[in-house]
PDB file of N, CA and C in Angstrom:
ATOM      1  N   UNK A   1     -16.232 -24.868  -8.691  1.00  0.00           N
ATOM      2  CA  UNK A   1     -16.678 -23.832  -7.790  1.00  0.00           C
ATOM      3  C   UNK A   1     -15.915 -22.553  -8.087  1.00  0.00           C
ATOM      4  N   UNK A   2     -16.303 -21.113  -8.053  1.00  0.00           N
ATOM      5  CA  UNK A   2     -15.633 -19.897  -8.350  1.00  0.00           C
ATOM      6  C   UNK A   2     -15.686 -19.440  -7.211  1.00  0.00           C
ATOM      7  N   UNK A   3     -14.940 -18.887  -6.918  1.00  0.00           N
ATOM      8  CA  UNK A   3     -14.636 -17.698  -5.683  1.00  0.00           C
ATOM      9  C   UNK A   3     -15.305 -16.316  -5.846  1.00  0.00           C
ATOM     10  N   UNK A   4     -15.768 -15.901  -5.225  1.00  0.00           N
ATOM     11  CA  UNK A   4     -16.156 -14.857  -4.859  1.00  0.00           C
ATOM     12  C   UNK A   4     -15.469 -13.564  -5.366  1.00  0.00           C
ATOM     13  N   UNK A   5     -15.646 -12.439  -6.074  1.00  0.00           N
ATOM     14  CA  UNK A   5     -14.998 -11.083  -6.510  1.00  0.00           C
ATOM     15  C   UNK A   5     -15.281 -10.305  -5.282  1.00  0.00           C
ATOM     16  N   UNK A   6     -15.735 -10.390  -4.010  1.00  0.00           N
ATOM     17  CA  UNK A   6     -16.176  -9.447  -2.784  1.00  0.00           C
ATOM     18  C   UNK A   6     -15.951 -10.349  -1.900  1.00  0.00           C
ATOM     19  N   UNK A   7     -15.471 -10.560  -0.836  1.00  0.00           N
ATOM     20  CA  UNK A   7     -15.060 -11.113  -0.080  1.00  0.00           C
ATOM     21  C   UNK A   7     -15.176 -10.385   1.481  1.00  0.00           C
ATOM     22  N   UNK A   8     -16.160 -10.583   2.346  1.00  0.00           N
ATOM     23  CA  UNK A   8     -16.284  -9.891   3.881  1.00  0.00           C
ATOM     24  C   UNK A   8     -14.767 -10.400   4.940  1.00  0.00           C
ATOM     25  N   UNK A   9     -14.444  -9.851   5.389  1.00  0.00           N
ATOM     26  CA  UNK A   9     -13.304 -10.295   5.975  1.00  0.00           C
ATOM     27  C   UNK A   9     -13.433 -10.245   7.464  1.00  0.00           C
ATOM     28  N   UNK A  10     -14.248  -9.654   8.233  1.00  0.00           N
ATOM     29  CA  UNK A  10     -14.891  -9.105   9.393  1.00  0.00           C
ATOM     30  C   UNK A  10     -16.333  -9.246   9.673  1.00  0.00           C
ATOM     31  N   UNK A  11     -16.813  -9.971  10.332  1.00  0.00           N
ATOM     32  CA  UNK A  11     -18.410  -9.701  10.611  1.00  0.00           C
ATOM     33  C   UNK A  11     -19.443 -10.287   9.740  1.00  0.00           C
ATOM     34  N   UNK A  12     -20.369  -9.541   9.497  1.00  0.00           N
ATOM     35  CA  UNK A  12     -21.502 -10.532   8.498  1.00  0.00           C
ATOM     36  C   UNK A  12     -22.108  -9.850   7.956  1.00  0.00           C
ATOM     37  N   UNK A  13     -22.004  -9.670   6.383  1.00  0.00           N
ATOM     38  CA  UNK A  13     -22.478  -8.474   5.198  1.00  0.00           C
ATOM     39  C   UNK A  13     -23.706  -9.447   4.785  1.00  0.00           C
ATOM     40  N   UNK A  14     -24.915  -8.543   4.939  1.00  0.00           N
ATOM     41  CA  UNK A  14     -26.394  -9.521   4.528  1.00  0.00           C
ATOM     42  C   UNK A  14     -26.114  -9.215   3.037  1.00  0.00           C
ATOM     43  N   UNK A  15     -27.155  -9.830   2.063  1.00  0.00           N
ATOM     44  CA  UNK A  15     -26.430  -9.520   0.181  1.00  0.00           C
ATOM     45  C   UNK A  15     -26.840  -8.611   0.040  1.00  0.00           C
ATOM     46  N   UNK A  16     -27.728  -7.969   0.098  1.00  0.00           N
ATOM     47  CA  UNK A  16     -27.904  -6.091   0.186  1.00  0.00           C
ATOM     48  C   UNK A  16     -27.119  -5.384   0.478  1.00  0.00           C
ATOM     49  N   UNK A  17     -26.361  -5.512   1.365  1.00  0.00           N
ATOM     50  CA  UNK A  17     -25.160  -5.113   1.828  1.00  0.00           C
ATOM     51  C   UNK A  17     -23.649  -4.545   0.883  1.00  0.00           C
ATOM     52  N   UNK A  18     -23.847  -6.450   0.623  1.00  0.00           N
ATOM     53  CA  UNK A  18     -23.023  -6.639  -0.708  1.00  0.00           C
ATOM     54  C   UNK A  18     -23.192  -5.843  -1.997  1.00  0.00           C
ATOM     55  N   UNK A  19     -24.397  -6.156  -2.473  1.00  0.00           N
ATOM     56  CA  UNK A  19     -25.202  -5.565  -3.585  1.00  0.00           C
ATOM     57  C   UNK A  19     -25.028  -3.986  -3.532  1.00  0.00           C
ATOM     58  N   UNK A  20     -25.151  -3.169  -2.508  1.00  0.00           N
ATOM     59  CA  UNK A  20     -25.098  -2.180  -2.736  1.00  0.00           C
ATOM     60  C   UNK A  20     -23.237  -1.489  -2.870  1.00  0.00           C
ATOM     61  N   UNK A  21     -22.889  -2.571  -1.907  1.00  0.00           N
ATOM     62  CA  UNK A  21     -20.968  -1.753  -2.137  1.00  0.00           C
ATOM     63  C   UNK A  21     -20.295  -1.867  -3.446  1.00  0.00           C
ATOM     64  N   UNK A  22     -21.051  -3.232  -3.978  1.00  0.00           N
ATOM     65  CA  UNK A  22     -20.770  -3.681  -5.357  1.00  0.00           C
ATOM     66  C   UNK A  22     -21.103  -2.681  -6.595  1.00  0.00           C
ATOM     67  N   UNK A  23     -22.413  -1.882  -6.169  1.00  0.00           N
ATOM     68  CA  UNK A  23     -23.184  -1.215  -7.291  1.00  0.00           C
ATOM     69  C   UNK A  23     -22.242   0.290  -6.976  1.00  0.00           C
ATOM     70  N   UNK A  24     -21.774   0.737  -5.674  1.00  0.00           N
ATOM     71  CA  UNK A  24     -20.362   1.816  -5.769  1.00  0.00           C
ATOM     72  C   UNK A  24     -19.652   1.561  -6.348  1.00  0.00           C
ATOM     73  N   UNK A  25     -18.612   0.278  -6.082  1.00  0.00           N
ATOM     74  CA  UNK A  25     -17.386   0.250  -6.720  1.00  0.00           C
ATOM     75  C   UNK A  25     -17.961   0.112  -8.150  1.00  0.00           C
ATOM     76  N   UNK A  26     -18.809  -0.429  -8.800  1.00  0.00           N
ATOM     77  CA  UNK A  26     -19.059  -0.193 -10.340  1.00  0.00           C
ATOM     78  C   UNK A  26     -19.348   1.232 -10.934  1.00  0.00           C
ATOM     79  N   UNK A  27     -19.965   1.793 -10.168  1.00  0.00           N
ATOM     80  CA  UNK A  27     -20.409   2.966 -10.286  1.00  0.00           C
ATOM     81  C   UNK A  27     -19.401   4.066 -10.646  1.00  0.00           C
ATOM     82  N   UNK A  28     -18.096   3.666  -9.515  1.00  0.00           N
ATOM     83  CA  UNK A  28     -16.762   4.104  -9.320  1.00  0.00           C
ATOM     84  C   UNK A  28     -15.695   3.935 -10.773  1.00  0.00           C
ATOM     85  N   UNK A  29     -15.968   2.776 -10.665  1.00  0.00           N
ATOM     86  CA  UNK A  29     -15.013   2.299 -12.075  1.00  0.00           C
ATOM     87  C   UNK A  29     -15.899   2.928 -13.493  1.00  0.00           C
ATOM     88  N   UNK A  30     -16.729   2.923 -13.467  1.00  0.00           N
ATOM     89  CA  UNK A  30     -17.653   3.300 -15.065  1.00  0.00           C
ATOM     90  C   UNK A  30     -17.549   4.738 -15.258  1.00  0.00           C
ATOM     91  N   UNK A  31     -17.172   5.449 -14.088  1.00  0.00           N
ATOM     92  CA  UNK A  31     -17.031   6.942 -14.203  1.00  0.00           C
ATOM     93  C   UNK A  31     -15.942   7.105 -14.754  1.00  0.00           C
ATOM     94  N   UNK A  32     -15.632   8.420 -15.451  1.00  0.00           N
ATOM     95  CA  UNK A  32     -14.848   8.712 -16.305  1.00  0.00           C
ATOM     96  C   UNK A  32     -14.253   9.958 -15.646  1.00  0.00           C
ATOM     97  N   UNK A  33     -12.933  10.608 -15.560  1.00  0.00           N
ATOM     98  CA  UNK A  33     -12.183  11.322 -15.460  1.00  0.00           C
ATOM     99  C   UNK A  33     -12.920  12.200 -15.533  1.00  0.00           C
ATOM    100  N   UNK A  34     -12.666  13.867 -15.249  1.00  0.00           N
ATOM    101  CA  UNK A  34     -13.024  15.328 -15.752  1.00  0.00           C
ATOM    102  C   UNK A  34     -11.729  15.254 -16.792  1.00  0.00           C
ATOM    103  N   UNK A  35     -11.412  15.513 -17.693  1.00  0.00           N
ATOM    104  CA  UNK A  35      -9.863  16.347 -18.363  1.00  0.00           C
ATOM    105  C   UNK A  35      -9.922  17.272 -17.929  1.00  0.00           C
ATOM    106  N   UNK A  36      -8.458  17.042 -17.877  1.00  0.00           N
ATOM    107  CA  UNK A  36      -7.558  18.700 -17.415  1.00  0.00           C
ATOM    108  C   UNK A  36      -8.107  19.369 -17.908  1.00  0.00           C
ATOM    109  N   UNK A  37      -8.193  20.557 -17.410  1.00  0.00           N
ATOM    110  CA  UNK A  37      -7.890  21.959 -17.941  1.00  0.00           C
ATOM    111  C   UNK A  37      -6.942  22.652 -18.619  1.00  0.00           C
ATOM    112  N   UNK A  38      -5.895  22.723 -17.583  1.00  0.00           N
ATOM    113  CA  UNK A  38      -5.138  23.278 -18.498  1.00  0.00           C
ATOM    114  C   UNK A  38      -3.687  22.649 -18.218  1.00  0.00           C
ATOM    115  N   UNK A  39      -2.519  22.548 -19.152  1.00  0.00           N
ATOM    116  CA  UNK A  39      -1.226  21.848 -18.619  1.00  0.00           C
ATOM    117  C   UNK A  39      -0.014  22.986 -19.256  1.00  0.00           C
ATOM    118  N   UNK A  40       0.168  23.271 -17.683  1.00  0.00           N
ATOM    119  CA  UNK A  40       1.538  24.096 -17.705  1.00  0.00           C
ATOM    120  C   UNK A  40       2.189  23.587 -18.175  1.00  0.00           C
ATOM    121  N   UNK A  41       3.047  24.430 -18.922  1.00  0.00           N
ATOM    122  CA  UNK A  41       3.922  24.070 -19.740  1.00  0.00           C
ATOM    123  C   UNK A  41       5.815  24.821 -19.457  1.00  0.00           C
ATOM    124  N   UNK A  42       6.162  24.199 -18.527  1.00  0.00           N
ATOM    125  CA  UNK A  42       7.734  24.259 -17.672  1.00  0.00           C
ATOM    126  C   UNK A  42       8.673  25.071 -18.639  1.00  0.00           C
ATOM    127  N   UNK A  43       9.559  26.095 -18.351  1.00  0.00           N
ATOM    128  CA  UNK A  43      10.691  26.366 -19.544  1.00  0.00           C
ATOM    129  C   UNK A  43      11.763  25.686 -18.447  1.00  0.00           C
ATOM    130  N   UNK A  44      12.103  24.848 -17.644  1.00  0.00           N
ATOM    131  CA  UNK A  44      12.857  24.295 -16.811  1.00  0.00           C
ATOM    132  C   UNK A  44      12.205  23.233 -16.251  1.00  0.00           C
ATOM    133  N   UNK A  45      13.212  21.975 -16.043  1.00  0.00           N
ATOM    134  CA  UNK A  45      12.928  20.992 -15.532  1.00  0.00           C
ATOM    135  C   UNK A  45      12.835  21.174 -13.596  1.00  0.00           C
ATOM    136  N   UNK A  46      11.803  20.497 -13.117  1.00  0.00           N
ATOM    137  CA  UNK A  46      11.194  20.742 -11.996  1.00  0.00           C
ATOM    138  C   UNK A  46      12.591  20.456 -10.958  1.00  0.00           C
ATOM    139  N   UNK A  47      13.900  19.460 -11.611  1.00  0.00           N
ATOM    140  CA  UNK A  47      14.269  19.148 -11.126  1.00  0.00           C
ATOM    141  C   UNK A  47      15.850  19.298 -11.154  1.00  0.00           C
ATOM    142  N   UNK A  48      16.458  18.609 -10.891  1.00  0.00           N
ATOM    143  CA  UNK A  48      18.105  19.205 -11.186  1.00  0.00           C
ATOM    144  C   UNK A  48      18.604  18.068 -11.528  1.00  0.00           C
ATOM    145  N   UNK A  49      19.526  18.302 -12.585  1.00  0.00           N
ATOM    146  CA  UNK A  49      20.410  17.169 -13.848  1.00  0.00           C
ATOM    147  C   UNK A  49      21.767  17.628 -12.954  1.00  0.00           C
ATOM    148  N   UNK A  50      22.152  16.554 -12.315  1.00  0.00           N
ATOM    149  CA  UNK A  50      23.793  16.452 -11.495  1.00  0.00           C
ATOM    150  C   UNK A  50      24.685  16.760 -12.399  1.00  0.00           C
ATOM    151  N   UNK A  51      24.446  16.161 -13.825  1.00  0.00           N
ATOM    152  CA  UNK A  51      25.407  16.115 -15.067  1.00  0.00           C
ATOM    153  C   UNK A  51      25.838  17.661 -15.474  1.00  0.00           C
ATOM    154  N   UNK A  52      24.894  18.292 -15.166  1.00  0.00           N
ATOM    155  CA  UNK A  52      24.591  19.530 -15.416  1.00  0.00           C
ATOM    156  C   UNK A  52      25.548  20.854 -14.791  1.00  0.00           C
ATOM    157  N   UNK A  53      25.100  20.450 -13.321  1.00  0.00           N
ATOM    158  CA  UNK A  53      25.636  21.184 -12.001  1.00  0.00           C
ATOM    159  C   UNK A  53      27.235  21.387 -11.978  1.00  0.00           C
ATOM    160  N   UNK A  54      27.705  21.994 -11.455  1.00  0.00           N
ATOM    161  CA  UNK A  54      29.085  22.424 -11.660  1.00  0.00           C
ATOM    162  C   UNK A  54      29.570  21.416 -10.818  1.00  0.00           C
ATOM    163  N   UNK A  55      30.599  21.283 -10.604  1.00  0.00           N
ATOM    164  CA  UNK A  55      31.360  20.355  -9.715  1.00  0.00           C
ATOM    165  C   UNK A  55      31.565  20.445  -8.193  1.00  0.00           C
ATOM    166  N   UNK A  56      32.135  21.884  -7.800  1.00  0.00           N
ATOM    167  CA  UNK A  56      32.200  22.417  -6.124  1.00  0.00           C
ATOM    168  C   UNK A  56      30.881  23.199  -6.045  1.00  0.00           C
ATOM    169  N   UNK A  57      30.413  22.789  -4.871  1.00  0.00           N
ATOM    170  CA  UNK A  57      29.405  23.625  -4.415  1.00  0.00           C
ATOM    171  C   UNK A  57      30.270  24.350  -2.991  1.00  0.00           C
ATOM    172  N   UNK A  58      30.250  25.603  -2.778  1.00  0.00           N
ATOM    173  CA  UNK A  58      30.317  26.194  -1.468  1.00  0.00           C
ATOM    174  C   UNK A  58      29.595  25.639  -0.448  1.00  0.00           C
ATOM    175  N   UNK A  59      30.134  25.837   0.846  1.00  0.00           N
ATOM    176  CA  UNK A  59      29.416  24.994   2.011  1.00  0.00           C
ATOM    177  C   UNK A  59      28.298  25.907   2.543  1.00  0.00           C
ATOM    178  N   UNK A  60      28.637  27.010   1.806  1.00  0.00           N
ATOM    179  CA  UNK A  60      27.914  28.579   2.602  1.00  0.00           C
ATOM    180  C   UNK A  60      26.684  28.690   1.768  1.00  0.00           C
ATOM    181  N   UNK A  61      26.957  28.062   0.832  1.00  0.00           N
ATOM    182  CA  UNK A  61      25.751  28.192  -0.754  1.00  0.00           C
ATOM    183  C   UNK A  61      24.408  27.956  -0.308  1.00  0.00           C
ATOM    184  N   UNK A  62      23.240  28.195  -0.833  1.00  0.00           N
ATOM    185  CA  UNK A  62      21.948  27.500  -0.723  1.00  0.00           C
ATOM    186  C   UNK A  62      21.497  26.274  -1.898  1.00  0.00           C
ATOM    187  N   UNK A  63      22.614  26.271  -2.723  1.00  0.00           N
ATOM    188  CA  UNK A  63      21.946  25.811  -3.805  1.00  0.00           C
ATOM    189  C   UNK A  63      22.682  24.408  -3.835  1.00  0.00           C
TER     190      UNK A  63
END
């Protein structure tokens, strides 16, 4: 016996039902991405390297 790939968990899905959520999610998966447009390209990392950073920070500092 195989199990089921759709499974109702609530209530009572007639197979039309089924059939049609089934034919979305395929529909869903077979679609393909747009590509980017365009990809910025950073002269700095988005983020901060500790290794980097000086050692004392001021308490008054923002940074």
């Amino acid at each position: 016996m195989t199990t089921p790939d759709i499974r109702v968990e609530k209530g009572h899905a007639e197979p039309e039902e089924v059939a049609a959520i089934t034919a979305i999610l395929m529909a869903r998966a077979a679609a393909r991405p747009e590509p980017s447009v365009t990809h910025r390209i950073r002269a700095k990392a988005g983020w901060r390297r500790l290794e980097r950073e000086p050692g004392f920070r001021a308490p008054h500092s923002w940074h």
